[in-house]
Amino acid sequence: MARKHIPQRTCVGCRQVQAKREMIRIVRTPEGRVEIDPTGKKSGRGAYLHPRRSCWERALKDGRLEYALRIEALREEDRMALVAYAATLPEDEA
């Protein structure tokens, strides 16, 4: 019996590879906005992060998210939305 292929993605924050469905996608829309993509299907360039606050903080602090999305800098309102979302995440996985 053939095994079903499970897409893998690398976390921008910690650089660990994990199943795509277990991560959160951030997308740069064609209009240049950066937003969370809960469905994983919005059009635009995407980057993936674990659902852990530490990964989000590292990605936002070190400019890793900007590099992955190929942008110069995050807009302040986009950054604030991502920081607010990150604050709701657990510090580490249970």
PDB file of N, CA and C in Angstrom, residues 7-59:
ATOM      1  N   PRO A   7       3.371  17.095   2.606  1.00  0.00           N
ATOM      2  CA  PRO A   7       4.256  18.221   2.307  1.00  0.00           C
ATOM      3  C   PRO A   7       4.973  18.718   3.563  1.00  0.00           C
ATOM      4  N   GLN A   8       6.242  19.023   3.421  1.00  0.00           N
ATOM      5  CA  GLN A   8       7.066  19.509   4.519  1.00  0.00           C
ATOM      6  C   GLN A   8       7.441  20.973   4.266  1.00  0.00           C
ATOM      7  N   ARG A   9       7.528  21.758   5.334  1.00  0.00           N
ATOM      8  CA  ARG A   9       7.940  23.155   5.239  1.00  0.00           C
ATOM      9  C   ARG A   9       8.919  23.449   6.364  1.00  0.00           C
ATOM     10  N   THR A  10       9.755  24.461   6.163  1.00  0.00           N
ATOM     11  CA  THR A  10      10.735  24.874   7.151  1.00  0.00           C
ATOM     12  C   THR A  10      10.240  26.116   7.879  1.00  0.00           C
ATOM     13  N   CYS A  11      10.304  26.089   9.197  1.00  0.00           N
ATOM     14  CA  CYS A  11       9.897  27.228  10.021  1.00  0.00           C
ATOM     15  C   CYS A  11      10.919  28.349   9.845  1.00  0.00           C
ATOM     16  N   VAL A  12      10.445  29.553   9.568  1.00  0.00           N
ATOM     17  CA  VAL A  12      11.310  30.708   9.389  1.00  0.00           C
ATOM     18  C   VAL A  12      12.006  31.066  10.704  1.00  0.00           C
ATOM     19  N   GLY A  13      11.348  30.807  11.830  1.00  0.00           N
ATOM     20  CA  GLY A  13      11.904  31.167  13.127  1.00  0.00           C
ATOM     21  C   GLY A  13      13.011  30.249  13.610  1.00  0.00           C
ATOM     22  N   CYS A  14      12.760  28.945  13.635  1.00  0.00           N
ATOM     23  CA  CYS A  14      13.731  28.002  14.213  1.00  0.00           C
ATOM     24  C   CYS A  14      14.414  27.112  13.179  1.00  0.00           C
ATOM     25  N   ARG A  15      13.989  27.181  11.925  1.00  0.00           N
ATOM     26  CA  ARG A  15      14.579  26.425  10.808  1.00  0.00           C
ATOM     27  C   ARG A  15      14.373  24.916  10.908  1.00  0.00           C
ATOM     28  N   GLN A  16      13.399  24.461  11.685  1.00  0.00           N
ATOM     29  CA  GLN A  16      13.092  23.036  11.758  1.00  0.00           C
ATOM     30  C   GLN A  16      12.043  22.698  10.703  1.00  0.00           C
ATOM     31  N   VAL A  17      12.153  21.515  10.131  1.00  0.00           N
ATOM     32  CA  VAL A  17      11.217  21.065   9.110  1.00  0.00           C
ATOM     33  C   VAL A  17      10.094  20.279   9.782  1.00  0.00           C
ATOM     34  N   GLN A  18       8.870  20.550   9.352  1.00  0.00           N
ATOM     35  CA  GLN A  18       7.707  19.862   9.906  1.00  0.00           C
ATOM     36  C   GLN A  18       6.622  19.809   8.829  1.00  0.00           C
ATOM     37  N   ALA A  19       5.594  19.022   9.088  1.00  0.00           N
ATOM     38  CA  ALA A  19       4.475  18.914   8.152  1.00  0.00           C
ATOM     39  C   ALA A  19       3.815  20.280   7.964  1.00  0.00           C
ATOM     40  N   LYS A  20       3.497  20.583   6.727  1.00  0.00           N
ATOM     41  CA  LYS A  20       2.900  21.870   6.366  1.00  0.00           C
ATOM     42  C   LYS A  20       1.642  22.173   7.167  1.00  0.00           C
ATOM     43  N   ARG A  21       0.794  21.176   7.374  1.00  0.00           N
ATOM     44  CA  ARG A  21      -0.485  21.373   8.065  1.00  0.00           C
ATOM     45  C   ARG A  21      -0.332  21.728   9.536  1.00  0.00           C
ATOM     46  N   GLU A  22       0.832  21.453  10.122  1.00  0.00           N
ATOM     47  CA  GLU A  22       1.059  21.738  11.536  1.00  0.00           C
ATOM     48  C   GLU A  22       1.643  23.128  11.761  1.00  0.00           C
ATOM     49  N   MET A  23       1.833  23.880  10.679  1.00  0.00           N
ATOM     50  CA  MET A  23       2.443  25.197  10.782  1.00  0.00           C
ATOM     51  C   MET A  23       1.454  26.276  10.348  1.00  0.00           C
ATOM     52  N   ILE A  24       1.803  27.520  10.639  1.00  0.00           N
ATOM     53  CA  ILE A  24       0.958  28.655  10.282  1.00  0.00           C
ATOM     54  C   ILE A  24       1.626  29.401   9.135  1.00  0.00           C
ATOM     55  N   ARG A  25       0.855  29.674   8.088  1.00  0.00           N
ATOM     56  CA  ARG A  25       1.387  30.355   6.911  1.00  0.00           C
ATOM     57  C   ARG A  25       1.180  31.862   7.030  1.00  0.00           C
ATOM     58  N   ILE A  26       2.234  32.596   6.716  1.00  0.00           N
ATOM     59  CA  ILE A  26       2.181  34.051   6.608  1.00  0.00           C
ATOM     60  C   ILE A  26       2.345  34.337   5.118  1.00  0.00           C
ATOM     61  N   VAL A  27       1.532  35.238   4.587  1.00  0.00           N
ATOM     62  CA  VAL A  27       1.566  35.490   3.156  1.00  0.00           C
ATOM     63  C   VAL A  27       1.776  36.973   2.867  1.00  0.00           C
ATOM     64  N   ARG A  28       2.593  37.245   1.826  1.00  0.00           N
ATOM     65  CA  ARG A  28       2.704  38.598   1.279  1.00  0.00           C
ATOM     66  C   ARG A  28       1.764  38.639   0.095  1.00  0.00           C
ATOM     67  N   THR A  29       0.707  39.403   0.217  1.00  0.00           N
ATOM     68  CA  THR A  29      -0.310  39.457  -0.834  1.00  0.00           C
ATOM     69  C   THR A  29       0.227  40.210  -2.052  1.00  0.00           C
ATOM     70  N   PRO A  30      -0.415  40.055  -3.203  1.00  0.00           N
ATOM     71  CA  PRO A  30       0.013  40.806  -4.392  1.00  0.00           C
ATOM     72  C   PRO A  30      -0.035  42.328  -4.176  1.00  0.00           C
ATOM     73  N   GLU A  31      -0.843  42.793  -3.213  1.00  0.00           N
ATOM     74  CA  GLU A  31      -0.922  44.224  -2.910  1.00  0.00           C
ATOM     75  C   GLU A  31       0.216  44.678  -2.000  1.00  0.00           C
ATOM     76  N   GLY A  32       1.008  43.735  -1.489  1.00  0.00           N
ATOM     77  CA  GLY A  32       2.137  44.081  -0.636  1.00  0.00           C
ATOM     78  C   GLY A  32       1.867  43.990   0.851  1.00  0.00           C
ATOM     79  N   ARG A  33       0.662  43.607   1.245  1.00  0.00           N
ATOM     80  CA  ARG A  33       0.335  43.440   2.655  1.00  0.00           C
ATOM     81  C   ARG A  33       0.874  42.098   3.147  1.00  0.00           C
ATOM     82  N   VAL A  34       1.145  42.021   4.447  1.00  0.00           N
ATOM     83  CA  VAL A  34       1.590  40.775   5.073  1.00  0.00           C
ATOM     84  C   VAL A  34       0.521  40.387   6.078  1.00  0.00           C
ATOM     85  N   GLU A  35      -0.015  39.168   5.931  1.00  0.00           N
ATOM     86  CA  GLU A  35      -1.090  38.735   6.818  1.00  0.00           C
ATOM     87  C   GLU A  35      -1.023  37.236   7.073  1.00  0.00           C
ATOM     88  N   ILE A  36      -1.730  36.818   8.107  1.00  0.00           N
ATOM     89  CA  ILE A  36      -1.807  35.402   8.458  1.00  0.00           C
ATOM     90  C   ILE A  36      -2.787  34.737   7.511  1.00  0.00           C
ATOM     91  N   ASP A  37      -2.414  33.556   7.028  1.00  0.00           N
ATOM     92  CA  ASP A  37      -3.238  32.807   6.087  1.00  0.00           C
ATOM     93  C   ASP A  37      -3.665  31.489   6.735  1.00  0.00           C
ATOM     94  N   PRO A  38      -4.784  31.486   7.469  1.00  0.00           N
ATOM     95  CA  PRO A  38      -5.184  30.259   8.168  1.00  0.00           C
ATOM     96  C   PRO A  38      -5.549  29.109   7.232  1.00  0.00           C
ATOM     97  N   THR A  39      -6.008  29.405   6.019  1.00  0.00           N
ATOM     98  CA  THR A  39      -6.380  28.341   5.085  1.00  0.00           C
ATOM     99  C   THR A  39      -5.178  27.802   4.332  1.00  0.00           C
ATOM    100  N   GLY A  40      -4.117  28.600   4.227  1.00  0.00           N
ATOM    101  CA  GLY A  40      -2.941  28.190   3.471  1.00  0.00           C
ATOM    102  C   GLY A  40      -3.153  28.263   1.984  1.00  0.00           C
ATOM    103  N   LYS A  41      -4.178  28.980   1.535  1.00  0.00           N
ATOM    104  CA  LYS A  41      -4.513  28.995   0.110  1.00  0.00           C
ATOM    105  C   LYS A  41      -4.546  30.382  -0.519  1.00  0.00           C
ATOM    106  N   LYS A  42      -4.256  31.434   0.258  1.00  0.00           N
ATOM    107  CA  LYS A  42      -4.252  32.777  -0.324  1.00  0.00           C
ATOM    108  C   LYS A  42      -3.130  32.897  -1.339  1.00  0.00           C
ATOM    109  N   SER A  43      -3.349  33.718  -2.347  1.00  0.00           N
ATOM    110  CA  SER A  43      -2.303  33.895  -3.349  1.00  0.00           C
ATOM    111  C   SER A  43      -1.249  34.854  -2.809  1.00  0.00           C
ATOM    112  N   GLY A  44      -0.022  34.585  -3.161  1.00  0.00           N
ATOM    113  CA  GLY A  44       1.084  35.416  -2.725  1.00  0.00           C
ATOM    114  C   GLY A  44       2.222  34.565  -2.210  1.00  0.00           C
ATOM    115  N   ARG A  45       3.334  35.217  -1.908  1.00  0.00           N
ATOM    116  CA  ARG A  45       4.509  34.511  -1.402  1.00  0.00           C
ATOM    117  C   ARG A  45       4.297  34.164   0.063  1.00  0.00           C
ATOM    118  N   GLY A  46       4.574  32.931   0.422  1.00  0.00           N
ATOM    119  CA  GLY A  46       4.318  32.474   1.777  1.00  0.00           C
ATOM    120  C   GLY A  46       5.565  32.110   2.550  1.00  0.00           C
ATOM    121  N   ALA A  47       5.427  32.146   3.873  1.00  0.00           N
ATOM    122  CA  ALA A  47       6.453  31.686   4.806  1.00  0.00           C
ATOM    123  C   ALA A  47       5.719  30.963   5.926  1.00  0.00           C
ATOM    124  N   TYR A  48       6.388  30.020   6.553  1.00  0.00           N
ATOM    125  CA  TYR A  48       5.738  29.198   7.574  1.00  0.00           C
ATOM    126  C   TYR A  48       6.415  29.359   8.927  1.00  0.00           C
ATOM    127  N   LEU A  49       5.586  29.334   9.976  1.00  0.00           N
ATOM    128  CA  LEU A  49       6.066  29.420  11.353  1.00  0.00           C
ATOM    129  C   LEU A  49       5.347  28.385  12.211  1.00  0.00           C
ATOM    130  N   HIS A  50       6.074  27.854  13.204  1.00  0.00           N
ATOM    131  CA  HIS A  50       5.432  26.965  14.174  1.00  0.00           C
ATOM    132  C   HIS A  50       4.436  27.771  15.001  1.00  0.00           C
ATOM    133  N   PRO A  51       3.430  27.126  15.548  1.00  0.00           N
ATOM    134  CA  PRO A  51       2.495  27.830  16.429  1.00  0.00           C
ATOM    135  C   PRO A  51       3.070  27.987  17.841  1.00  0.00           C
ATOM    136  N   ARG A  52       4.288  28.539  17.926  1.00  0.00           N
ATOM    137  CA  ARG A  52       4.978  28.799  19.198  1.00  0.00           C
ATOM    138  C   ARG A  52       5.439  30.248  19.210  1.00  0.00           C
ATOM    139  N   ARG A  53       5.253  30.897  20.322  1.00  0.00           N
ATOM    140  CA  ARG A  53       5.624  32.312  20.437  1.00  0.00           C
ATOM    141  C   ARG A  53       7.112  32.536  20.163  1.00  0.00           C
ATOM    142  N   SER A  54       7.963  31.630  20.615  1.00  0.00           N
ATOM    143  CA  SER A  54       9.406  31.819  20.444  1.00  0.00           C
ATOM    144  C   SER A  54       9.795  31.880  18.962  1.00  0.00           C
ATOM    145  N   CYS A  55       9.177  31.076  18.129  1.00  0.00           N
ATOM    146  CA  CYS A  55       9.473  31.100  16.690  1.00  0.00           C
ATOM    147  C   CYS A  55       9.038  32.428  16.069  1.00  0.00           C
ATOM    148  N   TRP A  56       7.861  32.900  16.469  1.00  0.00           N
ATOM    149  CA  TRP A  56       7.343  34.169  15.933  1.00  0.00           C
ATOM    150  C   TRP A  56       8.221  35.332  16.352  1.00  0.00           C
ATOM    151  N   GLU A  57       8.630  35.349  17.635  1.00  0.00           N
ATOM    152  CA  GLU A  57       9.472  36.445  18.117  1.00  0.00           C
ATOM    153  C   GLU A  57      10.801  36.479  17.379  1.00  0.00           C
ATOM    154  N   ARG A  58      11.403  35.320  17.172  1.00  0.00           N
ATOM    155  CA  ARG A  58      12.684  35.248  16.468  1.00  0.00           C
ATOM    156  C   ARG A  58      12.528  35.698  15.014  1.00  0.00           C
ATOM    157  N   ALA A  59      11.465  35.266  14.363  1.00  0.00           N
ATOM    158  CA  ALA A  59      11.244  35.632  12.958  1.00  0.00           C
ATOM    159  C   ALA A  59      11.010  37.130  12.801  1.00  0.00           C
TER     160      ALA A  59
END
